[in-house]
């Protein structure tokens, strides 16, 4: 168990949870709005998809940078500045006269992905010991909870007042989060944090490699996976990331401490993050399509955008409920045990969605199960990392786990897109029902494979004693 020194200053967990939840809700804006943005800003739907791609791309690149900076002395300043940039990006998107300006605003909103690791680092430093475990697990599931809350909110605002209203709401929401963080987090630099030079070389290599990889993955279905552009982009990304690994292992204070990542608990959490991310997001990326597609497609439910967002609401309910259970049991049950339990629920959800998605209640039931599975696994991952990593490395280690979740989501979304494109009824047209079923079947098989691997790991290693973190 890692011993953490503390002073008399502390912060209320609810303040950090509200800040993280606010940014997670803002991060969810956009997915339901792609058709509306395409129409309102006069761009093709494929071009409008960049509102999601650019947000994910920036988020994946800046998250490890924010994670490493959160290990330093200026945690509060980092959080406030990041929220200010997100708020400015939301305002820019809300009043954008054209698509390029709107895209710039969405890029600035990409910093939302790095807020959770920063708040977890602040929690590890300032929360009282008796509130630390529950605070970290609650912060970890705010991403899923925010997704479930942001979808219906987006549908309500966009259907009645236009898509710009949703982004003006984001401005107000982030402003309130800034006020909460300003008043509740201790001022001044953290005297216990180490003063270390920032790894600019590592940040550049990792950022360039990850950006190229995500661009190659997201554009692969359009370029063709065997095209020169795809091969050069993805191949170049793998070369850059390989160089980054070699350089980081020789850097005293690397942006991501790869030696820490090799520890069993951290490796287990990171492997589950990317594996479940790929399988899970394959299914989640299809939900909105199935809900809003016309009935003539054979699989669509023709749900208007006003109500389509509510399909994701059970996700928040399930993740919140699961988080409460994990918090209650974490002192008596090993965190290692929660990963296969959560993966089992995710597998059940994926099979439900594959075999039963012809009615709205079936979609909502599968989303509730997804929420329970996400809430269980995501609550356990930071705990596994926190109990194995010293405080000075926590922000970096947790942010890398967040990057792997994001990367898994990008891979899963791209894979589902490739499957659906290959099974389109006509070139550039909607997918066939066979394509939908195949993508959902791959998602279910992927979840099952990760679940089996986690169960085998648990049985081989035995159940470790619960540990405070």
mmCIF file of N, CA and C in Angstrom, residues 60-106:
data_model
loop_
_atom_site.group_PDB
_atom_site.id
_atom_site.type_symbol
_atom_site.label_atom_id
_atom_site.label_comp_id
_atom_site.label_asym_id
_atom_site.label_seq_id
_atom_site.Cartn_x
_atom_site.Cartn_y
_atom_site.Cartn_z
ATOM 1 N N UNK A 60 -7.307 12.661 -27.138
ATOM 2 C CA UNK A 60 -6.319 11.599 -26.966
ATOM 3 C C UNK A 60 -4.908 12.143 -26.870
ATOM 4 N N UNK A 61 -4.629 13.231 -27.589
ATOM 5 C CA UNK A 61 -3.275 13.801 -27.587
ATOM 6 C C UNK A 61 -2.991 14.591 -26.311
ATOM 7 N N UNK A 62 -3.974 15.382 -25.837
ATOM 8 C CA UNK A 62 -3.704 16.256 -24.685
ATOM 9 C C UNK A 62 -3.864 15.543 -23.347
ATOM 10 N N UNK A 63 -4.609 14.434 -23.311
ATOM 11 C CA UNK A 63 -4.858 13.767 -22.027
ATOM 12 C C UNK A 63 -3.577 13.344 -21.310
ATOM 13 N N UNK A 64 -2.617 12.674 -21.974
ATOM 14 C CA UNK A 64 -1.389 12.335 -21.249
ATOM 15 C C UNK A 64 -0.574 13.550 -20.828
ATOM 16 N N UNK A 65 -0.635 14.614 -21.625
ATOM 17 C CA UNK A 65 0.059 15.847 -21.254
ATOM 18 C C UNK A 65 -0.555 16.432 -19.985
ATOM 19 N N UNK A 66 -1.887 16.504 -19.950
ATOM 20 C CA UNK A 66 -2.571 17.017 -18.763
ATOM 21 C C UNK A 66 -2.336 16.107 -17.557
ATOM 22 N N UNK A 67 -2.275 14.790 -17.804
ATOM 23 C CA UNK A 67 -2.019 13.859 -16.718
ATOM 24 C C UNK A 67 -0.661 14.080 -16.085
ATOM 25 N N UNK A 68 0.374 14.262 -16.909
ATOM 26 C CA UNK A 68 1.713 14.506 -16.364
ATOM 27 C C UNK A 68 1.772 15.853 -15.646
ATOM 28 N N UNK A 69 1.164 16.876 -16.216
ATOM 29 C CA UNK A 69 1.164 18.188 -15.558
ATOM 30 C C UNK A 69 0.418 18.147 -14.226
ATOM 31 N N UNK A 70 -0.600 17.285 -14.123
ATOM 32 C CA UNK A 70 -1.361 17.200 -12.871
ATOM 33 C C UNK A 70 -0.543 16.562 -11.750
ATOM 34 N N UNK A 71 0.564 15.900 -12.079
ATOM 35 C CA UNK A 71 1.461 15.376 -11.057
ATOM 36 C C UNK A 71 2.343 16.469 -10.466
ATOM 37 N N UNK A 72 2.374 17.632 -11.113
ATOM 38 C CA UNK A 72 3.209 18.733 -10.665
ATOM 39 C C UNK A 72 2.529 19.603 -9.622
ATOM 40 N N UNK A 73 3.104 20.749 -9.308
ATOM 41 C CA UNK A 73 2.610 21.580 -8.197
ATOM 42 C C UNK A 73 1.398 22.443 -8.520
ATOM 43 N N UNK A 74 1.053 22.609 -9.792
ATOM 44 C CA UNK A 74 0.014 23.584 -10.156
ATOM 45 C C UNK A 74 -1.261 22.881 -10.627
ATOM 46 N N UNK A 75 -1.803 22.019 -9.790
ATOM 47 C CA UNK A 75 -2.989 21.235 -10.140
ATOM 48 C C UNK A 75 -4.212 22.124 -10.364
ATOM 49 N N UNK A 76 -4.458 23.048 -9.442
ATOM 50 C CA UNK A 76 -5.638 23.907 -9.565
ATOM 51 C C UNK A 76 -5.537 24.795 -10.791
ATOM 52 N N UNK A 77 -4.368 25.372 -11.016
ATOM 53 C CA UNK A 77 -4.190 26.240 -12.182
ATOM 54 C C UNK A 77 -4.435 25.470 -13.471
ATOM 55 N N UNK A 78 -3.910 24.238 -13.549
ATOM 56 C CA UNK A 78 -4.111 23.403 -14.736
ATOM 57 C C UNK A 78 -5.594 23.144 -14.972
ATOM 58 N N UNK A 79 -6.329 22.816 -13.916
ATOM 59 C CA UNK A 79 -7.757 22.526 -14.058
ATOM 60 C C UNK A 79 -8.521 23.754 -14.526
ATOM 61 N N UNK A 80 -8.256 24.906 -13.897
ATOM 62 C CA UNK A 80 -8.987 26.129 -14.250
ATOM 63 C C UNK A 80 -8.688 26.549 -15.681
ATOM 64 N N UNK A 81 -7.421 26.539 -16.075
ATOM 65 C CA UNK A 81 -7.052 26.942 -17.439
ATOM 66 C C UNK A 81 -7.683 26.008 -18.466
ATOM 67 N N UNK A 82 -7.664 24.703 -18.179
ATOM 68 C CA UNK A 82 -8.267 23.740 -19.111
ATOM 69 C C UNK A 82 -9.760 23.993 -19.264
ATOM 70 N N UNK A 83 -10.447 24.248 -18.152
ATOM 71 C CA UNK A 83 -11.885 24.532 -18.217
ATOM 72 C C UNK A 83 -12.161 25.829 -18.976
ATOM 73 N N UNK A 84 -11.299 26.821 -18.827
ATOM 74 C CA UNK A 84 -11.473 28.081 -19.564
ATOM 75 C C UNK A 84 -11.348 27.846 -21.072
ATOM 76 N N UNK A 85 -10.395 27.000 -21.475
ATOM 77 C CA UNK A 85 -10.238 26.692 -22.903
ATOM 78 C C UNK A 85 -11.468 25.950 -23.422
ATOM 79 N N UNK A 86 -11.981 25.008 -22.629
ATOM 80 C CA UNK A 86 -13.189 24.272 -23.030
ATOM 81 C C UNK A 86 -14.370 25.229 -23.157
ATOM 82 N N UNK A 87 -14.505 26.152 -22.220
ATOM 83 C CA UNK A 87 -15.608 27.116 -22.275
ATOM 84 C C UNK A 87 -15.485 28.009 -23.506
ATOM 85 N N UNK A 88 -14.252 28.463 -23.802
ATOM 86 C CA UNK A 88 -14.048 29.292 -24.991
ATOM 87 C C UNK A 88 -14.373 28.512 -26.259
ATOM 88 N N UNK A 89 -13.985 27.230 -26.297
ATOM 89 C CA UNK A 89 -14.313 26.405 -27.455
ATOM 90 C C UNK A 89 -15.808 26.207 -27.619
ATOM 91 N N UNK A 90 -16.518 26.066 -26.509
ATOM 92 C CA UNK A 90 -17.981 25.912 -26.566
ATOM 93 C C UNK A 90 -18.626 27.175 -27.117
ATOM 94 N N UNK A 91 -18.144 28.350 -26.671
ATOM 95 C CA UNK A 91 -18.687 29.613 -27.172
ATOM 96 C C UNK A 91 -18.385 29.784 -28.661
ATOM 97 N N UNK A 92 -17.168 29.386 -29.063
ATOM 98 C CA UNK A 92 -16.801 29.495 -30.475
ATOM 99 C C UNK A 92 -17.684 28.610 -31.338
ATOM 100 N N UNK A 93 -17.947 27.392 -30.887
ATOM 101 C CA UNK A 93 -18.822 26.487 -31.640
ATOM 102 C C UNK A 93 -20.246 27.010 -31.693
ATOM 103 N N UNK A 94 -20.691 27.640 -30.605
ATOM 104 C CA UNK A 94 -22.072 28.131 -30.549
ATOM 105 C C UNK A 94 -22.326 29.270 -31.525
ATOM 106 N N UNK A 95 -21.328 30.104 -31.748
ATOM 107 C CA UNK A 95 -21.545 31.267 -32.629
ATOM 108 C C UNK A 95 -20.780 31.164 -33.940
ATOM 109 N N UNK A 96 -20.296 29.969 -34.289
ATOM 110 C CA UNK A 96 -19.482 29.793 -35.497
ATOM 111 C C UNK A 96 -20.266 30.144 -36.754
ATOM 112 N N UNK A 97 -19.705 31.008 -37.623
ATOM 113 C CA UNK A 97 -20.405 31.356 -38.863
ATOM 114 C C UNK A 97 -20.264 30.298 -39.951
ATOM 115 N N UNK A 98 -19.287 29.401 -39.805
ATOM 116 C CA UNK A 98 -19.070 28.377 -40.823
ATOM 117 C C UNK A 98 -18.481 27.125 -40.171
ATOM 118 N N UNK A 99 -18.332 26.089 -40.971
ATOM 119 C CA UNK A 99 -17.896 24.811 -40.419
ATOM 120 C C UNK A 99 -16.457 24.819 -39.913
ATOM 121 N N UNK A 100 -15.486 25.435 -40.620
ATOM 122 C CA UNK A 100 -14.118 25.447 -40.088
ATOM 123 C C UNK A 100 -14.018 26.084 -38.698
ATOM 124 N N UNK A 101 -14.742 27.174 -38.467
ATOM 125 C CA UNK A 101 -14.724 27.809 -37.148
ATOM 126 C C UNK A 101 -15.379 26.899 -36.121
ATOM 127 N N UNK A 102 -16.483 26.265 -36.503
ATOM 128 C CA UNK A 102 -17.140 25.319 -35.608
ATOM 129 C C UNK A 102 -16.196 24.181 -35.242
ATOM 130 N N UNK A 103 -15.440 23.698 -36.222
ATOM 131 C CA UNK A 103 -14.500 22.609 -35.990
ATOM 132 C C UNK A 103 -13.400 23.036 -35.009
ATOM 133 N N UNK A 104 -12.965 24.284 -35.108
ATOM 134 C CA UNK A 104 -11.958 24.783 -34.168
ATOM 135 C C UNK A 104 -12.502 24.776 -32.741
ATOM 136 N N UNK A 105 -13.766 25.160 -32.589
ATOM 137 C CA UNK A 105 -14.379 25.120 -31.269
ATOM 138 C C UNK A 105 -14.470 23.709 -30.723
ATOM 139 N N UNK A 106 -14.813 22.755 -31.578
ATOM 140 C CA UNK A 106 -14.887 21.359 -31.145
ATOM 141 C C UNK A 106 -13.503 20.817 -30.760
#
